[in-house]
Coordinates of C-alpha atoms (C1' of nucleotides) in Angstrom, one line a residue:
Chain A
M16 CA 0.0 0.0 0.0
T17 CA 0.9 3.6 -0.4
V18 CA 2.6 5.4 2.5
T19 CA 1.8 9.1 2.9
R20 CA 4.8 11.2 4.0
R21 CA 4.1 14.5 5.6
N22 CA 6.3 17.4 6.5
G23 CA 5.5 20.4 8.7
R24 CA 4.0 22.3 5.9
D25 CA 1.4 19.6 5.2
R26 CA 0.2 19.7 8.8
I27 CA -1.1 23.2 8.3
P28 CA -4.9 23.1 7.9
P29 CA -6.9 25.5 5.8
H30 CA -7.0 29.2 6.8
P31 CA -10.1 30.9 5.4
D32 CA -10.1 34.6 5.2
V33 CA -12.4 36.1 7.8
R34 CA -13.7 38.5 5.2
E35 CA -15.4 35.6 3.5
I36 CA -16.8 34.2 6.7
P37 CA -20.4 35.1 7.5
L38 CA -21.0 37.2 10.6
Q39 CA -23.1 34.3 12.0
Q40 CA -20.1 32.0 12.1
V41 CA -17.8 34.6 13.6
L42 CA -20.3 35.2 16.3
E43 CA -20.8 31.5 17.0
A44 CA -17.0 31.3 17.4
L45 CA -16.8 34.2 19.8
V46 CA -19.8 33.4 21.9
D47 CA -18.0 30.6 23.7
P48 CA -16.2 31.9 26.8
V49 CA -13.2 29.6 26.4
R50 CA -12.7 30.8 22.9
R51 CA -13.2 34.4 23.9
L52 CA -10.6 33.9 26.6
I53 CA -8.1 32.6 24.0
V54 CA -8.8 35.6 21.8
S55 CA -8.5 38.0 24.7
E56 CA -5.1 36.6 25.7
L57 CA -3.8 36.8 22.2
Y58 CA -5.1 40.3 21.9
A59 CA -3.6 41.4 25.2
A60 CA -0.3 39.6 24.6
G61 CA 0.2 41.1 21.2
A62 CA 2.3 38.0 20.4
D63 CA 1.8 34.5 19.3
F64 CA 1.7 31.6 21.7
S65 CA 1.3 27.8 21.5
C66 CA -1.9 26.0 22.5
G67 CA -0.3 24.7 25.6
T68 CA 1.0 28.0 26.9
I69 CA -2.4 29.4 27.9
D70 CA -4.0 27.5 30.6
L71 CA -7.6 26.7 29.8
P72 CA -10.3 25.2 32.1
V73 CA -10.8 22.3 29.7
S74 CA -9.0 19.2 28.5
K75 CA -6.4 19.1 25.8
S76 CA -8.7 17.6 23.2
T77 CA -11.4 20.2 24.0
A78 CA -8.7 22.9 23.7
T79 CA -7.8 21.6 20.2
H80 CA -11.4 21.8 19.3
H81 CA -11.7 25.5 20.3
F82 CA -8.5 26.5 18.4
N83 CA -9.9 24.7 15.4
V84 CA -13.2 26.6 15.6
L85 CA -11.3 29.9 15.8
R86 CA -9.1 29.1 12.9
E87 CA -12.1 28.0 10.7
A88 CA -13.8 31.3 11.4
G89 CA -10.7 33.1 10.1
L90 CA -9.9 34.6 13.5
I91 CA -6.5 33.0 14.2
R92 CA -3.6 31.7 12.2
Q93 CA -1.8 28.5 13.2
Y94 CA 1.6 27.2 12.4
Y95 CA 3.9 24.6 13.8
V96 CA 7.2 25.1 15.6
G97 CA 8.5 21.6 16.5
T98 CA 5.7 19.8 18.2
S99 CA 4.1 23.1 19.3
R100 CA 1.3 24.7 17.4
M101 CA 1.6 28.4 17.5
N102 CA -1.4 30.7 17.3
S103 CA -1.7 34.3 16.2
L104 CA -4.6 36.6 16.1
R105 CA -5.6 37.9 12.7
R106 CA -6.3 41.3 14.0
D107 CA -6.1 43.5 10.9
E108 CA -8.3 41.2 8.9
I109 CA -10.9 41.0 11.6
D110 CA -10.9 44.7 12.0
E111 CA -11.4 45.2 8.3
A112 CA -14.2 42.6 8.1
F113 CA -16.1 43.6 11.2
P114 CA -14.9 47.0 12.4
G115 CA -15.3 47.5 16.1
L116 CA -16.2 44.0 16.9
L117 CA -12.9 42.8 18.4
Q118 CA -12.5 45.9 20.4
A119 CA -16.0 45.6 21.8
L120 CA -15.6 42.0 22.8
V121 CA -12.1 41.8 23.9
G122 CA -11.3 45.3 25.1
R123 CA -13.4 44.1 28.0
Chain B
M20 CA -60.2 31.6 46.7
T21 CA -58.5 34.9 45.8
V22 CA -58.8 36.3 42.4
T23 CA -55.8 38.2 41.1
R24 CA -56.7 41.3 39.1
R25 CA -54.2 42.8 36.7
N26 CA -54.0 45.9 34.7
G27 CA -51.8 46.8 31.9
R28 CA -49.0 47.9 34.2
D29 CA -48.8 44.5 35.9
R30 CA -48.3 42.8 32.6
I31 CA -45.0 44.5 32.2
P32 CA -42.2 42.0 33.1
P33 CA -38.8 42.9 34.6
H34 CA -36.5 45.1 32.6
P35 CA -32.9 44.6 33.7
D36 CA -30.4 47.3 32.8
V37 CA -27.9 46.0 30.2
R38 CA -25.1 47.6 32.2
E39 CA -25.6 45.0 34.8
I40 CA -25.8 42.1 32.3
P41 CA -22.6 40.1 31.7
L42 CA -21.2 40.3 28.2
Q43 CA -21.7 36.5 28.0
Q44 CA -25.5 36.9 28.3
V45 CA -25.6 39.7 25.8
L46 CA -23.7 37.7 23.3
E47 CA -25.9 34.7 23.8
A48 CA -28.8 36.9 23.0
L49 CA -27.3 38.3 19.9
V50 CA -25.9 35.1 18.4
D51 CA -29.3 33.9 17.3
P52 CA -30.1 35.0 13.8
V53 CA -33.8 35.6 14.5
R54 CA -33.0 37.8 17.4
R55 CA -30.4 39.7 15.5
L56 CA -33.0 40.2 12.8
I57 CA -35.3 41.8 15.4
V58 CA -32.6 44.0 16.7
S59 CA -31.5 45.0 13.2
E60 CA -35.1 46.0 12.2
L61 CA -35.5 48.0 15.4
Y62 CA -32.2 49.7 14.7
A63 CA -33.0 50.4 11.1
A64 CA -36.6 51.5 11.8
G65 CA -35.5 53.9 14.6
A66 CA -39.0 53.4 16.0
D67 CA -40.9 51.0 18.2
F68 CA -43.1 48.2 16.7
S69 CA -45.2 45.4 18.0
C70 CA -44.2 41.8 18.0
G71 CA -46.5 40.9 15.2
T72 CA -45.4 43.8 12.9
I73 CA -42.1 42.3 11.9
D74 CA -42.5 39.0 10.1
L75 CA -40.2 36.4 11.4
P76 CA -39.5 32.9 10.0
V77 CA -40.8 31.2 13.2
S78 CA -44.1 30.6 15.0
K79 CA -45.7 33.1 17.3
S80 CA -44.7 31.2 20.4
T81 CA -41.1 31.1 19.3
A82 CA -41.2 34.8 18.5
T83 CA -42.4 35.5 22.0
H84 CA -39.5 33.5 23.3
H85 CA -37.0 35.5 21.3
F86 CA -38.4 38.9 22.5
N87 CA -38.2 37.6 26.0
V88 CA -34.6 36.7 25.7
L89 CA -33.8 40.2 24.2
R90 CA -35.7 41.9 27.1
E91 CA -34.0 39.8 29.7
A92 CA -30.6 40.7 28.3
G93 CA -31.5 44.4 28.7
L94 CA -31.5 45.0 24.9
I95 CA -35.1 45.9 24.4
R96 CA -37.9 47.5 26.3
Q97 CA -41.5 46.2 26.1
Y98 CA -44.8 47.8 26.8
Y99 CA -48.4 47.1 26.0
V100 CA -50.7 49.1 23.8
G101 CA -54.0 47.3 23.8
T102 CA -53.3 43.7 23.0
S103 CA -50.2 44.6 21.2
R104 CA -46.8 44.4 22.8
M105 CA -44.5 47.1 21.6
N106 CA -40.8 46.9 21.5
S107 CA -38.1 49.5 21.6
L108 CA -34.3 49.1 21.2
R109 CA -32.5 50.4 24.3
R110 CA -29.8 51.8 22.1
D111 CA -28.2 54.4 24.4
E112 CA -27.8 52.0 27.3
I113 CA -26.3 49.3 25.0
D114 CA -23.8 51.7 23.5
E115 CA -22.8 52.8 26.9
A116 CA -22.4 49.3 28.3
F117 CA -20.7 47.8 25.2
P118 CA -19.4 50.6 22.9
G119 CA -19.2 49.6 19.3
L120 CA -21.0 46.3 19.7
L121 CA -24.4 47.2 18.3
Q122 CA -22.8 49.1 15.4
A123 CA -20.6 46.1 14.6
L124 CA -23.4 43.6 14.6
V125 CA -26.3 45.5 13.2
G126 CA -24.7 48.1 11.0
R127 CA -24.2 45.0 8.9
Chain C
dA1 C1' 16.3 3.3 18.4
dC2 C1' 13.7 4.9 22.1
dC3 C1' 11.0 7.9 24.7
dA4 C1' 8.5 12.0 26.2
dA5 C1' 6.1 16.2 24.9
dA6 C1' 2.5 18.4 22.3
dG7 C1' -1.3 17.9 19.9
dT8 C1' -5.0 15.5 17.0
dA9 C1' -8.8 12.2 15.9
dC10 C1' -12.6 9.8 17.2
dG11 C1' -16.6 8.3 19.6
dA12 C1' -19.7 8.9 23.2
dC13 C1' -22.3 11.5 26.4
dC14 C1' -25.0 15.2 28.0
dA15 C1' -27.0 19.8 28.6
dT16 C1' -28.8 23.5 26.4
dC17 C1' -31.9 25.7 23.4
dA18 C1' -34.7 26.8 19.3
dT19 C1' -38.8 25.1 17.8
dC20 C1' -43.6 23.8 17.6
dG21 C1' -48.7 23.1 18.6
dA22 C1' -52.4 23.4 21.7
dA23 C1' -54.6 25.6 25.2
dG24 C1' -55.0 29.8 28.0
dT25 C1' -55.2 35.1 29.0
dT26 C1' -56.0 39.8 28.1
dT27 C1' -57.9 43.6 25.7
dG28 C1' -60.8 46.2 22.6
dA29 C1' -64.7 46.3 19.5
dC30 C1' -69.4 45.6 18.6
Chain D
dG12 C1' -71.6 39.6 26.8
dT13 C1' -69.4 37.7 22.9
dC14 C1' -65.9 37.4 19.7
dA15 C1' -61.6 38.0 17.6
dA16 C1' -56.8 39.6 17.7
dA17 C1' -52.5 39.4 19.8
dC18 C1' -49.8 37.4 22.6
dT19 C1' -48.3 33.9 26.5
dT20 C1' -47.6 29.5 28.8
dC21 C1' -46.6 24.9 28.9
dG22 C1' -44.8 20.7 27.7
dA23 C1' -42.4 17.9 24.1
dT24 C1' -39.0 17.2 20.7
dG25 C1' -35.0 17.3 18.1
dA26 C1' -30.5 19.2 16.8
dT27 C1' -26.4 21.3 18.1
dG28 C1' -22.3 21.6 20.3
dG29 C1' -19.1 21.5 24.4
dT30 C1' -17.0 18.1 27.0
dC31 C1' -14.2 14.1 28.0
dG32 C1' -11.0 9.9 27.6
dT33 C1' -8.5 6.9 24.8
dA34 C1' -5.7 5.9 21.2
dC35 C1' -2.8 7.8 17.7
dT36 C1' 0.8 10.9 15.3
dT37 C1' 4.6 13.9 14.8
dT38 C1' 8.7 15.9 16.4
dG39 C1' 12.9 16.6 19.1
dG40 C1' 16.2 15.0 22.3
dT41 C1' 19.2 11.4 24.1

DNA sequence: ACCAAAGTACGACCATCATCGAAGTTTGAC
DNA sequence: GTCAAACTTCGATGATGGTCGTACTTTGGT
């Protein structure tokens, strides 16, 4: 049978542009308190961090799920560094797509 | 047994101030598309209207439920005129409690 | 080659919630 | 007093989605 070989690049999942994501989906992503916590921390930190860095009140598999939802909504970008998955907030794109939204939700 | 008499005033349910409502609850109210439609229409109309005026893609009982959720989140004010229940958007209070939020969600 | 660290994938479970219809209430009109 | 309009209340139902544990994958270090 065929063996599939993968490198770091292949591990990167799709990153839709938030400007093509309906408001509904963005809101559904941001309504969950755990996900809003992630976004808030990224916003406040002003820097990327790995999934494991922030400590969330949920299990690892649930955390993975939340990061996925945020990525699929176009809100964060993810990339690998070793075994760590780094996350960055796609602030400019969000601000362009939904002006004022991030500020209103995360600026407290 | 005791008969309870009610007048129009007694039919008015509690109206919490949105400034005392947690962001979480406000977001949960606004994440539903039917409720966001109601808010958008109130916002665009710039005037009050009764529950039956706007035509929603749900049954009457479901509509009642949605108006209740909005009221309990401090987003709308309700009062009776005859058998009609009028609704008004509490715009100023919302803007004060969560600056930019309404604009971001409803200004399209 | 081996092992540990960091995440992911996959089911399963469970709570929440949007939805409805049917029956009830309140009001205004006649 | 009767009737209709407008809305509410009350269960029931069904779908969604957040949660977890277990097993698996990938990578880096030794």
